Amino acid sequence: MKIRLMKYIYLIFCLFISTAFTINAQEIVSPNKKIKVIVSKKESNGKSFGQVYFKILFKKKSEYIEVMPSSPLGILRDDQQFTDNLKLVSESKAKEVNQKYEMICGKQKLCDNLGTEKIFKYVNSNNEPLNIVFRVYNDGVAFRYEFTNKRDSLVNVIDESTTYVFPSATNRWVQQYTESYEDFFPFSDSGKTNNKKQEWGFPALFKVNNNPVWVLISEANISENNCAAKLNNSKNPNEYKVSYASPRDSFKQTGVKTTLPWNSQWHTLIIGGLSDVVESTLITDVSEPNTLEETSWIKPGAVAWIYWAYNRGSKDYQKAVEFTDLAVEMKWPYVLIDWEWDVMTNGGNITDAVNYAKSKGIKPMIWYNSGTSWLEPTPNDRLLTSEKRAEEFAWLNKIGIYGIKVDFFAGDQQDMMKYCIDILKDAAKYKIMVNFHGATVPRGWARTYPNLMTTEAVYGAEWYNNKPILTNKAAVHNATLPFTRNVIGSMDYTPVTFTNSQHPHITSYAHELALSVVFESGFQHFADRPEGYKSLPPEPKEFLKNVPVSWDNTKLVDGYPGEKVIMARRKGNQWYIGGINGKDELQTLKINFDFLGTGNFKLKLIKDGENDKSFAVEVIKIKKGDVLNVECLPRGGFVAVLEK
């Protein structure tokens, strides 16, 4: 009797659920069938309007496992919402996206934008249209919102209900949100923190539910009609909601003001094993193609950089000369003349410094304050309008400047996104390359405007000047960045230092040397003072003279966030390998050479010596499939060059 009663109650319960929620599900599958997205809509009490959700499945061996449970979608304008009041009008057929393109700098030269796209057309309860476009790639998922109707008057897009839901048993490496994106990515298995706001910056890394499946969340293809977003999990530690940049004192706007039609940025989720995440080009895949007709003037390269050694800019002409001479000795193509160059003294001015560099065959670049945030360092007022930029860039062409570093942007609001893009566009007209500092993280602009060579947005080596915290955290931090920040674009960490700045480093010399390969940046600013490089033994010194900064291919050989990294990068016929130990204890790093082609290779290995300030050098014969164990000191590392 009890069993029959329980069955009856269960049937009644199921009937109630079926009337309360009608779930219409549609699927999109990646070209290799490994990733599946299911889009559904929950309708209350038989009504045709409701909330749209998506979930992500990943194929592990022969079955799919759930990577992301049902997660809400939706977007809000100040005049009306498109959240829990959506009705599905139509669903497009699955369409292949297949586009090959080249990158001038980055982890990979030849890229393939290959995925499956579906467009879901909805209307809200006011019959206003909204498209949600999904693309499913072999290494991830991207989606965006589109308002397709035409309206010349401005609308204000103020928020999203987009939320990324994760199982509670998920490990995470996320950075507390700051406008400069200069913080650490500490490990957490709960998502809880003492940070009251619970706001997190992109990118955010998750290892899902004790499975070997990783998800890196970010966004791409920011335009002048977007602001940048962040994540917030204050309501539930396992639910990360997308929120727009907060207003600031001089810019009261929330979200985006735009005419219609309009589309949001691409929301991106890179999914798979750690190697899938590290090697992914999804951020540039979904970004707009190159807008520049001629790009032969864009040249990645190594840069001699003054600031780190002396904790100041380039006010002293003699120091500018000293670092130009360093670039000559190290065969680096560029020297950066940093802040305060407008008041340069002690034997010469900025024009003299530029002429000296050119006389030595070195290409000079100079620093600018964006004029939007911290205004104390000068020059701070030369780029704020198109008229000022035209005048300034014409002068740079006249005296022979090849690139600019623009610093201290005010945040992630729409006006800052437009300002960055305007700088890139105007600089390109004058064949000037750009480095953004104190700015938002990369969001695909390097494909659209390939004169963008690198972006800071990282807690980098310059922090040895500011606080003592990096001394003890650098090794684990350095071993986390290749899985987080550096995945989404070039990273101006300013690495490879052997002497000390204001606060010491305790990473080994071989660890520092390895950062030239482990970290990718189209301009690689080598930060140490001249004696730091001149006093190196011949092998590491020669390595730094020749190591490339742009790559044809990248492979993650081994690694785990915060513990270890072995990165292999190819330039032409040569492979460069960099490995670092993120631990405060001895560790053996294992190089598996499965990534090699056929034939025999000569490997020159430069690794930790007897102590953290010495090197050991070996030459070894290697072929595909070999395994080499490299003993690393605490916080140690190695580099290697492979050639046939």
XYZ file of C-alpha atoms in Angstrom:
644
model
C 0.000 0.000 0.000
C 2.765 2.367 0.969
C 4.599 1.638 -2.283
C 1.479 2.407 -4.374
C 0.939 5.624 -2.429
C 4.538 6.698 -3.002
C 4.216 5.981 -6.749
C 0.998 8.020 -6.852
C 2.644 10.973 -5.081
C 5.604 10.736 -7.449
C 3.313 10.814 -10.530
C 1.462 13.843 -9.176
C 4.798 15.567 -8.500
C 6.030 14.874 -12.038
C 2.751 16.180 -13.479
C 3.145 19.380 -11.451
C 6.690 19.868 -12.620
C 5.710 19.325 -16.250
C 3.024 22.004 -16.030
C 5.228 24.424 -14.129
C 8.241 24.126 -16.423
C 8.195 23.322 -20.112
C 11.804 23.002 -21.190
C 12.564 23.299 -24.887
C 16.188 22.325 -25.488
C 18.388 22.908 -28.532
C 21.917 21.606 -29.060
C 25.068 22.982 -30.655
C 28.071 20.681 -31.009
C 31.717 21.464 -31.750
C 33.237 20.232 -35.039
C 35.131 17.451 -33.227
C 32.003 16.529 -31.169
C 33.851 16.988 -27.851
C 31.898 20.017 -26.603
C 28.129 20.281 -26.576
C 26.021 23.290 -25.577
C 22.369 22.843 -24.685
C 20.206 25.965 -24.789
C 16.821 25.739 -23.076
C 14.008 27.948 -21.842
C 12.062 27.449 -18.654
C 8.416 28.455 -19.023
C 6.229 28.967 -15.995
C 2.633 27.614 -15.883
C 2.459 26.918 -19.583
C 3.243 30.487 -20.643
C 5.381 30.928 -23.722
C 7.695 33.478 -22.065
C 10.472 32.617 -19.639
C 14.185 32.569 -18.842
C 16.817 31.183 -21.228
C 19.565 28.941 -19.876
C 22.589 27.171 -21.281
C 24.695 24.294 -20.071
C 27.946 22.816 -21.338
C 28.902 19.165 -21.702
C 32.378 17.792 -22.436
C 33.045 14.382 -23.946
C 35.305 12.320 -21.723
C 36.163 9.036 -23.420
C 32.783 7.764 -24.711
C 30.346 9.810 -22.622
C 29.554 13.442 -21.947
C 30.094 14.922 -18.506
C 28.517 18.152 -17.316
C 31.021 20.989 -17.164
C 28.582 23.776 -16.444
C 25.051 23.158 -15.132
C 22.126 25.208 -16.432
C 23.239 28.843 -16.286
C 21.033 31.913 -16.841
C 21.229 34.158 -19.884
C 19.747 37.591 -20.425
C 20.475 41.280 -20.784
C 18.886 44.515 -19.542
C 18.395 47.972 -21.000
C 17.185 50.986 -19.083
C 13.956 50.992 -21.116
C 13.158 47.257 -20.831
C 14.503 43.859 -19.933
C 15.365 40.717 -21.898
C 15.729 38.259 -19.020
C 12.821 36.142 -17.720
C 10.360 37.375 -20.359
C 11.760 35.808 -23.547
C 9.906 33.797 -26.191
C 11.741 31.729 -28.792
C 10.778 32.805 -32.322
C 13.202 30.745 -34.391
C 16.433 28.785 -34.315
C 18.846 28.871 -37.231
C 20.414 25.793 -38.736
C 23.914 24.975 -37.538
C 26.443 26.819 -39.685
C 30.159 26.173 -39.971
C 32.491 29.054 -39.143
C 35.785 28.454 -40.905
C 38.298 31.258 -41.281
C 42.086 31.087 -41.404
C 44.141 34.093 -40.358
C 47.656 35.107 -39.340
C 48.896 36.836 -36.205
C 51.986 39.034 -36.194
C 52.709 38.382 -32.540
C 51.321 35.879 -30.102
C 51.553 32.194 -29.291
C 50.758 31.032 -32.831
C 51.243 32.555 -36.279
C 48.704 30.587 -38.337
C 45.295 30.375 -36.656
C 42.026 28.697 -37.569
C 38.697 30.173 -36.542
C 36.746 26.913 -36.810
C 33.448 26.352 -35.044
C 29.717 25.736 -35.274
C 27.299 28.649 -35.008
C 23.602 28.841 -34.195
C 21.450 31.943 -33.777
C 18.462 31.872 -31.422
C 15.909 34.598 -32.090
C 13.727 35.722 -29.203
C 11.262 38.489 -28.451
C 10.467 39.845 -25.018
C 6.988 40.518 -23.668
C 6.968 43.872 -25.517
C 7.731 42.068 -28.785
C 11.231 43.616 -28.921
C 13.782 41.312 -30.618
C 16.933 39.791 -29.112
C 19.311 37.340 -30.758
C 21.604 35.099 -28.751
C 24.407 33.798 -30.963
C 26.361 30.717 -29.909
C 29.582 29.406 -31.399
C 30.965 26.087 -30.223
C 34.620 25.417 -30.954
C 36.853 22.401 -30.463
C 38.430 24.249 -27.536
C 35.557 26.262 -26.154
C 32.336 28.223 -26.402
C 31.541 31.828 -27.303
C 28.200 33.637 -27.224
C 26.895 37.174 -27.526
C 23.685 39.196 -27.491
C 22.355 41.159 -30.457
C 19.659 43.828 -30.647
C 18.695 43.654 -34.311
C 16.097 46.387 -34.695
C 17.083 49.905 -35.790
C 16.919 52.882 -33.460
C 18.784 56.167 -33.913
C 18.125 57.440 -30.414
C 20.443 56.182 -27.680
C 19.567 53.245 -25.476
C 21.430 52.352 -22.301
C 22.470 48.699 -21.892
C 22.945 48.520 -18.127
C 23.436 44.920 -17.013
C 23.260 41.211 -17.785
C 21.774 38.253 -16.010
C 24.460 36.066 -17.621
C 25.793 33.770 -14.907
C 28.370 30.995 -14.996
C 27.313 28.227 -12.605
C 29.841 25.673 -11.390
C 29.540 22.545 -9.247
C 30.617 23.145 -5.660
C 33.573 20.751 -6.020
C 35.363 23.113 -8.390
C 38.879 24.467 -7.935
C 39.441 28.013 -9.060
C 42.203 30.521 -9.706
C 40.572 33.951 -9.930
C 41.908 37.452 -9.430
C 40.097 40.021 -7.304
C 38.931 42.738 -9.648
C 41.066 45.857 -9.917
C 40.989 48.377 -12.754
C 44.663 47.696 -13.517
C 44.307 43.883 -13.292
C 47.469 43.845 -11.177
C 46.873 41.182 -8.540
C 47.461 37.478 -7.915
C 45.424 34.397 -8.910
C 45.261 32.525 -5.588
C 43.965 28.967 -5.468
C 40.525 28.441 -3.900
C 38.277 25.400 -3.627
C 35.244 27.332 -2.377
C 34.945 30.681 -4.150
C 34.652 32.416 -0.792
C 36.923 35.253 0.276
C 37.165 38.136 2.715
C 36.594 40.500 -0.190
C 33.134 41.933 0.560
C 32.401 42.851 -3.038
C 33.232 39.369 -4.335
C 34.202 40.910 -7.686
C 36.587 39.074 -9.982
C 38.476 40.091 -13.093
C 38.986 38.233 -16.336
C 40.383 35.763 -17.089
C 39.088 33.322 -14.457
C 40.286 29.702 -14.364
C 38.233 26.735 -13.074
C 38.946 23.014 -12.730
C 35.511 21.464 -12.731
C 34.101 19.028 -10.190
C 37.260 16.945 -9.628
C 37.453 16.145 -13.355
C 40.501 16.876 -15.550
C 38.416 19.477 -17.406
C 39.375 23.127 -17.223
C 37.416 26.266 -18.093
C 38.967 29.706 -18.611
C 36.352 32.475 -18.762
C 37.018 35.820 -20.409
C 35.568 38.002 -23.171
C 36.624 39.246 -26.590
C 35.941 41.653 -29.442
C 35.236 44.717 -27.322
C 34.255 47.628 -29.568
C 33.654 51.348 -29.058
C 30.050 50.389 -28.280
C 30.934 48.085 -25.381
C 32.340 48.413 -21.922
C 34.385 45.670 -20.294
C 32.787 43.344 -17.774
C 33.748 41.524 -14.574
C 32.345 38.702 -12.457
C 30.500 38.735 -9.128
C 29.663 35.747 -6.926
C 28.379 37.598 -3.843
C 24.990 35.821 -3.885
C 26.339 32.303 -4.323
C 30.056 31.352 -4.277
C 29.511 28.940 -7.184
C 27.568 31.346 -9.399
C 29.632 33.990 -11.209
C 27.427 36.713 -12.659
C 28.603 39.049 -15.405
C 28.416 42.714 -14.401
C 29.473 45.848 -16.260
C 32.139 48.364 -15.314
C 31.061 50.598 -12.436
C 30.681 54.348 -13.035
C 33.595 56.524 -11.946
C 33.700 60.093 -10.667
C 34.317 61.701 -14.039
C 32.159 59.248 -16.009
C 28.801 58.582 -14.368
C 27.503 56.218 -17.045
C 26.523 52.672 -16.199
C 27.009 50.129 -18.987
C 26.799 51.200 -22.611
C 24.944 53.949 -24.449
C 24.416 53.094 -28.076
C 22.153 53.276 -31.082
C 20.675 50.088 -32.515
C 21.426 47.594 -34.013
C 24.011 46.594 -31.404
C 25.862 43.525 -30.244
C 27.612 42.718 -27.002
C 31.167 41.510 -26.680
C 31.744 37.788 -27.107
C 31.569 35.913 -23.813
C 34.251 33.223 -24.073
C 34.860 29.928 -22.288
C 38.015 28.025 -23.235
C 37.400 24.368 -22.335
C 39.436 21.159 -22.235
C 42.690 19.916 -20.791
C 45.300 22.368 -19.564
C 47.111 22.189 -22.898
C 43.850 23.049 -24.705
C 43.502 26.136 -22.520
C 47.095 27.328 -22.824
C 47.340 26.777 -26.585
C 43.907 28.205 -27.448
C 43.480 31.173 -29.792
C 39.762 31.541 -29.066
C 40.092 35.184 -27.952
C 41.421 36.292 -31.335
C 39.335 33.710 -33.245
C 36.091 35.516 -32.365
C 37.528 39.027 -32.731
C 37.220 41.161 -35.843
C 39.835 40.519 -38.558
C 42.818 42.775 -39.167
C 41.732 46.248 -40.276
C 45.168 47.397 -41.500
C 45.972 47.081 -45.193
C 49.762 47.099 -44.806
C 51.545 45.641 -41.790
C 55.186 45.121 -42.821
C 56.206 47.940 -40.452
C 54.943 46.015 -37.410
C 57.960 44.240 -35.912
C 57.875 42.381 -32.571
C 61.120 42.504 -30.633
C 63.086 42.654 -27.402
C 63.359 45.977 -25.585
C 65.886 47.457 -23.158
C 63.893 49.148 -20.386
C 65.052 51.639 -17.774
C 62.334 51.932 -15.127
C 62.817 48.739 -13.100
C 66.471 49.312 -12.270
C 66.110 52.832 -10.903
C 62.411 53.100 -9.990
C 62.057 56.175 -12.152
C 61.698 57.251 -15.739
C 64.030 58.667 -18.346
C 64.691 62.148 -16.984
C 68.442 61.517 -17.167
C 69.880 61.614 -20.691
C 72.929 59.592 -19.626
C 70.722 56.731 -18.461
C 68.925 56.738 -21.820
C 72.325 56.426 -23.478
C 73.306 53.605 -21.094
C 70.248 51.524 -21.967
C 70.660 52.187 -25.666
C 74.183 50.803 -25.364
C 72.752 47.773 -23.563
C 70.378 47.145 -26.484
C 73.348 47.319 -28.856
C 75.371 44.793 -26.843
C 72.418 42.399 -26.424
C 71.317 42.721 -30.070
C 67.845 43.880 -29.014
C 66.121 46.048 -31.636
C 64.391 48.519 -29.294
C 64.954 50.839 -26.339
C 62.068 52.337 -24.374
C 62.500 55.913 -23.150
C 60.139 56.013 -20.177
C 58.237 58.755 -18.335
C 59.653 62.238 -17.685
C 61.369 62.310 -21.045
C 59.722 65.696 -21.599
C 61.974 67.163 -18.877
C 65.139 65.256 -19.772
C 68.440 66.861 -18.686
C 72.064 65.917 -17.922
C 73.570 66.280 -21.352
C 70.681 66.091 -23.759
C 66.930 66.186 -24.400
C 64.496 63.711 -25.921
C 65.555 64.527 -29.483
C 69.188 63.940 -28.567
C 68.306 60.586 -26.945
C 66.343 59.512 -30.024
C 69.134 60.549 -32.360
C 71.699 58.676 -30.272
C 69.613 55.487 -30.419
C 69.176 55.762 -34.174
C 72.900 56.375 -34.639
C 73.499 53.027 -32.922
C 70.935 51.172 -35.045
C 68.410 50.951 -32.180
C 64.748 51.861 -32.652
C 63.482 54.168 -29.879
C 60.048 54.091 -28.275
C 58.601 56.490 -25.700
C 56.073 56.558 -22.839
C 52.871 58.610 -22.468
C 50.422 59.190 -19.663
C 46.913 58.581 -21.020
C 45.774 61.686 -19.142
C 42.728 59.970 -17.650
C 43.835 58.713 -14.233
C 47.020 59.466 -12.252
C 48.211 62.705 -13.831
C 51.452 63.290 -11.948
C 53.899 61.540 -14.319
C 54.415 63.560 -17.489
C 53.767 63.997 -20.360
C 50.064 63.587 -19.577
C 48.080 65.678 -22.026
C 49.200 64.802 -25.537
C 46.852 61.997 -26.623
C 43.441 62.991 -25.272
C 41.886 64.137 -28.554
C 42.225 63.095 -32.178
C 43.717 66.515 -32.957
C 46.378 66.148 -30.264
C 47.177 62.613 -31.381
C 47.583 63.704 -34.988
C 49.989 66.453 -33.966
C 51.935 64.210 -31.603
C 52.176 61.235 -33.942
C 53.325 63.422 -36.816
C 56.107 64.708 -34.548
C 57.051 61.145 -33.599
C 57.350 60.249 -37.276
C 59.528 63.296 -37.825
C 62.034 62.498 -35.079
C 61.980 58.712 -35.651
C 59.945 57.018 -32.916
C 58.659 53.488 -33.638
C 56.320 52.817 -30.744
C 54.519 54.250 -27.738
C 53.705 52.946 -24.271
C 50.477 54.493 -22.939
C 49.879 54.233 -19.200
C 47.366 54.927 -16.395
C 43.969 54.416 -18.001
C 40.980 55.198 -15.799
C 39.059 51.914 -15.948
C 36.875 49.601 -18.019
C 34.066 51.990 -18.919
C 32.851 52.528 -22.469
C 34.787 55.779 -22.905
C 38.043 54.006 -21.988
C 37.374 51.227 -24.508
C 36.777 53.859 -27.186
C 39.900 55.778 -26.153
C 42.109 52.678 -26.442
C 40.700 51.820 -29.849
C 41.077 55.423 -31.065
C 44.748 55.381 -30.018
C 45.311 52.132 -31.930
C 43.575 53.447 -35.041
C 45.372 56.802 -35.056
C 48.752 55.265 -34.234
C 48.382 52.878 -37.171
C 47.937 55.821 -39.552
C 51.447 56.927 -38.580
C 52.904 53.395 -38.460
C 53.383 53.498 -34.704
C 53.222 50.367 -32.546
C 51.448 50.454 -29.167
C 51.898 49.022 -25.673
C 49.047 49.579 -23.179
C 49.915 49.828 -19.474
C 47.635 50.338 -16.501
C 44.887 49.169 -18.841
C 42.295 46.463 -19.325
C 43.318 42.881 -20.162
C 43.596 41.792 -23.822
C 40.231 41.229 -25.432
C 41.185 40.395 -29.019
C 42.380 43.797 -30.251
C 45.738 42.346 -31.301
C 43.987 40.679 -34.236
C 41.894 43.671 -35.250
C 44.645 46.240 -34.695
C 47.906 44.277 -34.997
C 49.974 47.334 -34.036
C 48.954 46.487 -30.455
C 52.068 44.585 -29.408
C 51.443 43.920 -25.734
C 49.424 44.913 -22.670
C 50.391 45.010 -19.020
C 47.308 44.117 -16.915
C 49.474 41.855 -14.767
C 51.188 41.903 -11.399
C 54.605 42.034 -12.997
C 58.246 42.501 -12.088
C 57.901 46.254 -11.590
C 56.180 45.431 -8.286
C 59.606 44.555 -6.877
C 59.918 48.355 -6.785
C 56.715 48.933 -4.854
C 56.118 46.302 -2.180
C 57.975 43.326 -0.663
C 55.131 40.855 -1.366
C 56.404 39.632 -4.755
C 59.652 38.329 -3.266
C 57.964 35.298 -1.714
C 55.055 34.994 -4.139
C 56.857 35.355 -7.476
C 57.579 31.674 -8.130
C 54.010 30.437 -7.631
C 52.654 33.537 -9.398
C 54.942 33.023 -12.391
C 53.803 29.392 -12.567
C 50.140 30.481 -12.586
C 50.211 33.241 -15.220
C 50.705 30.892 -18.238
C 47.359 29.258 -17.351
C 45.500 32.500 -16.676
C 46.495 35.986 -17.810
C 48.924 35.077 -20.610
C 46.419 32.724 -22.279
C 44.290 35.607 -23.518
C 47.011 37.778 -25.029
C 50.519 39.230 -24.918
C 51.606 40.110 -21.375
C 54.098 42.863 -20.567
C 55.393 41.384 -17.302
C 58.864 42.947 -17.887
C 60.740 39.737 -16.962
C 64.258 38.296 -16.669
C 66.031 40.114 -13.855
C 69.176 38.900 -12.102
C 70.085 41.834 -9.882
C 67.638 43.222 -7.314
C 65.406 46.246 -7.457
C 64.054 47.890 -4.285
C 62.926 44.474 -3.001
C 64.874 41.260 -3.729
C 63.809 38.282 -5.796
C 64.497 34.736 -4.613
C 63.691 32.962 -7.869
C 66.827 31.399 -9.321
C 68.756 32.905 -12.204
C 67.691 29.996 -14.415
C 64.041 30.594 -13.417
C 64.400 34.230 -14.489
C 66.016 33.243 -17.769
C 63.165 30.811 -18.467
C 60.575 33.599 -18.237
C 61.754 34.820 -21.650
C 60.098 31.701 -23.120
C 57.418 30.888 -20.555
C 55.873 34.381 -20.925
C 54.710 35.628 -24.328
C 54.783 39.298 -25.301
C 55.132 41.007 -28.693
C 57.413 43.548 -27.034
C 59.448 41.680 -24.415
C 60.806 44.377 -22.090
C 63.874 42.950 -20.392
C 63.928 44.818 -17.118
C 67.338 44.440 -15.483
C 70.089 47.054 -15.325
C 72.965 46.729 -17.809
C 75.387 45.048 -15.390
C 72.785 42.340 -14.723
C 73.046 41.191 -18.331
C 76.696 42.022 -19.011
C 77.868 39.872 -16.092
C 76.029 36.738 -17.276
C 78.047 33.664 -18.327
C 78.389 33.283 -22.107
C 75.612 30.686 -22.632
C 72.678 32.496 -20.932
C 73.882 35.819 -22.311
C 73.933 34.426 -25.848
C 70.510 32.876 -25.283
C 69.033 36.292 -24.395
C 70.579 37.843 -27.483
C 68.732 35.432 -29.760
C 65.492 34.327 -28.045
C 62.472 35.317 -30.201
C 59.439 37.185 -28.870
C 56.875 36.088 -31.483
C 56.164 32.471 -32.235
C 54.954 30.139 -34.981
C 53.588 27.565 -32.548
C 53.216 26.934 -28.819
C 52.893 23.691 -26.872
C 52.316 23.179 -23.185
C 54.569 20.196 -22.427
C 53.648 19.913 -18.762
C 52.376 22.017 -15.921
C 49.899 22.787 -13.182
C 48.887 26.237 -11.915
C 51.215 27.476 -9.216
C 53.397 24.356 -9.268
C 55.270 24.052 -12.559
C 55.306 25.016 -16.235
C 57.157 23.596 -19.221
C 56.435 25.603 -22.367
C 57.751 24.779 -25.846
C 57.588 27.466 -28.513
C 58.698 27.173 -32.122
C 60.211 29.862 -34.327
C 61.044 28.636 -37.800
C 62.904 25.337 -37.436
C 63.968 25.898 -33.830
C 62.130 24.995 -30.647
C 62.706 26.993 -27.482
C 61.716 25.425 -24.175
C 61.285 27.200 -20.863
C 60.536 25.481 -17.573
C 59.980 26.922 -14.097
C 59.479 25.441 -10.644
C 56.754 27.249 -8.729
C 57.481 25.428 -5.483
C 59.740 26.299 -2.557
C 61.299 22.836 -2.752
C 63.352 20.780 -5.184
C 61.356 19.490 -8.133
C 62.163 17.362 -11.165
C 60.560 18.682 -14.337
C 59.961 16.064 -17.023
C 60.221 17.074 -20.696
C 58.367 14.716 -23.011
C 59.448 15.336 -26.598
C 56.321 13.956 -28.258
C 55.756 17.364 -29.875
C 58.829 16.995 -32.120
C 58.827 15.903 -35.724
C 60.925 13.072 -37.117
C 64.708 13.091 -37.080
C 67.432 13.745 -34.524
C 67.801 17.005 -32.635
C 70.559 18.666 -30.658
C 69.360 20.142 -27.375
C 71.325 22.800 -25.523
C 70.100 22.926 -21.922
C 70.793 25.812 -19.526
C 69.556 24.961 -16.051
C 70.093 25.660 -12.363
C 73.673 25.276 -11.231
C 74.947 24.498 -7.753
C 73.099 27.486 -6.306
C 70.326 29.845 -7.344
C 72.753 32.335 -8.903
C 74.624 29.892 -11.108
C 73.952 27.926 -14.283
C 74.801 24.482 -15.603
C 74.963 23.747 -19.337
C 74.498 20.425 -21.153
C 74.288 19.404 -24.814
C 72.133 16.316 -25.444
C 70.891 14.396 -28.508
C 67.084 14.120 -28.567
C 64.427 12.539 -30.783
C 60.634 12.424 -30.783
C 59.265 10.415 -27.859
C 62.317 10.852 -25.612
C 61.844 11.976 -22.020
C 64.363 14.175 -20.185
C 64.313 14.798 -16.439
C 65.602 18.196 -15.343
C 66.390 18.756 -11.671
C 65.281 22.220 -10.554
C 66.186 24.079 -7.398
C 63.410 25.553 -5.244
C 61.916 28.343 -7.382
C 64.327 27.233 -10.114
C 64.073 26.613 -13.823
C 65.736 25.984 -17.176
C 65.769 26.895 -20.854
C 66.656 24.776 -23.859
C 67.103 25.263 -27.587
C 66.384 22.421 -30.010
C 67.604 22.277 -33.579
C 68.098 19.494 -36.099
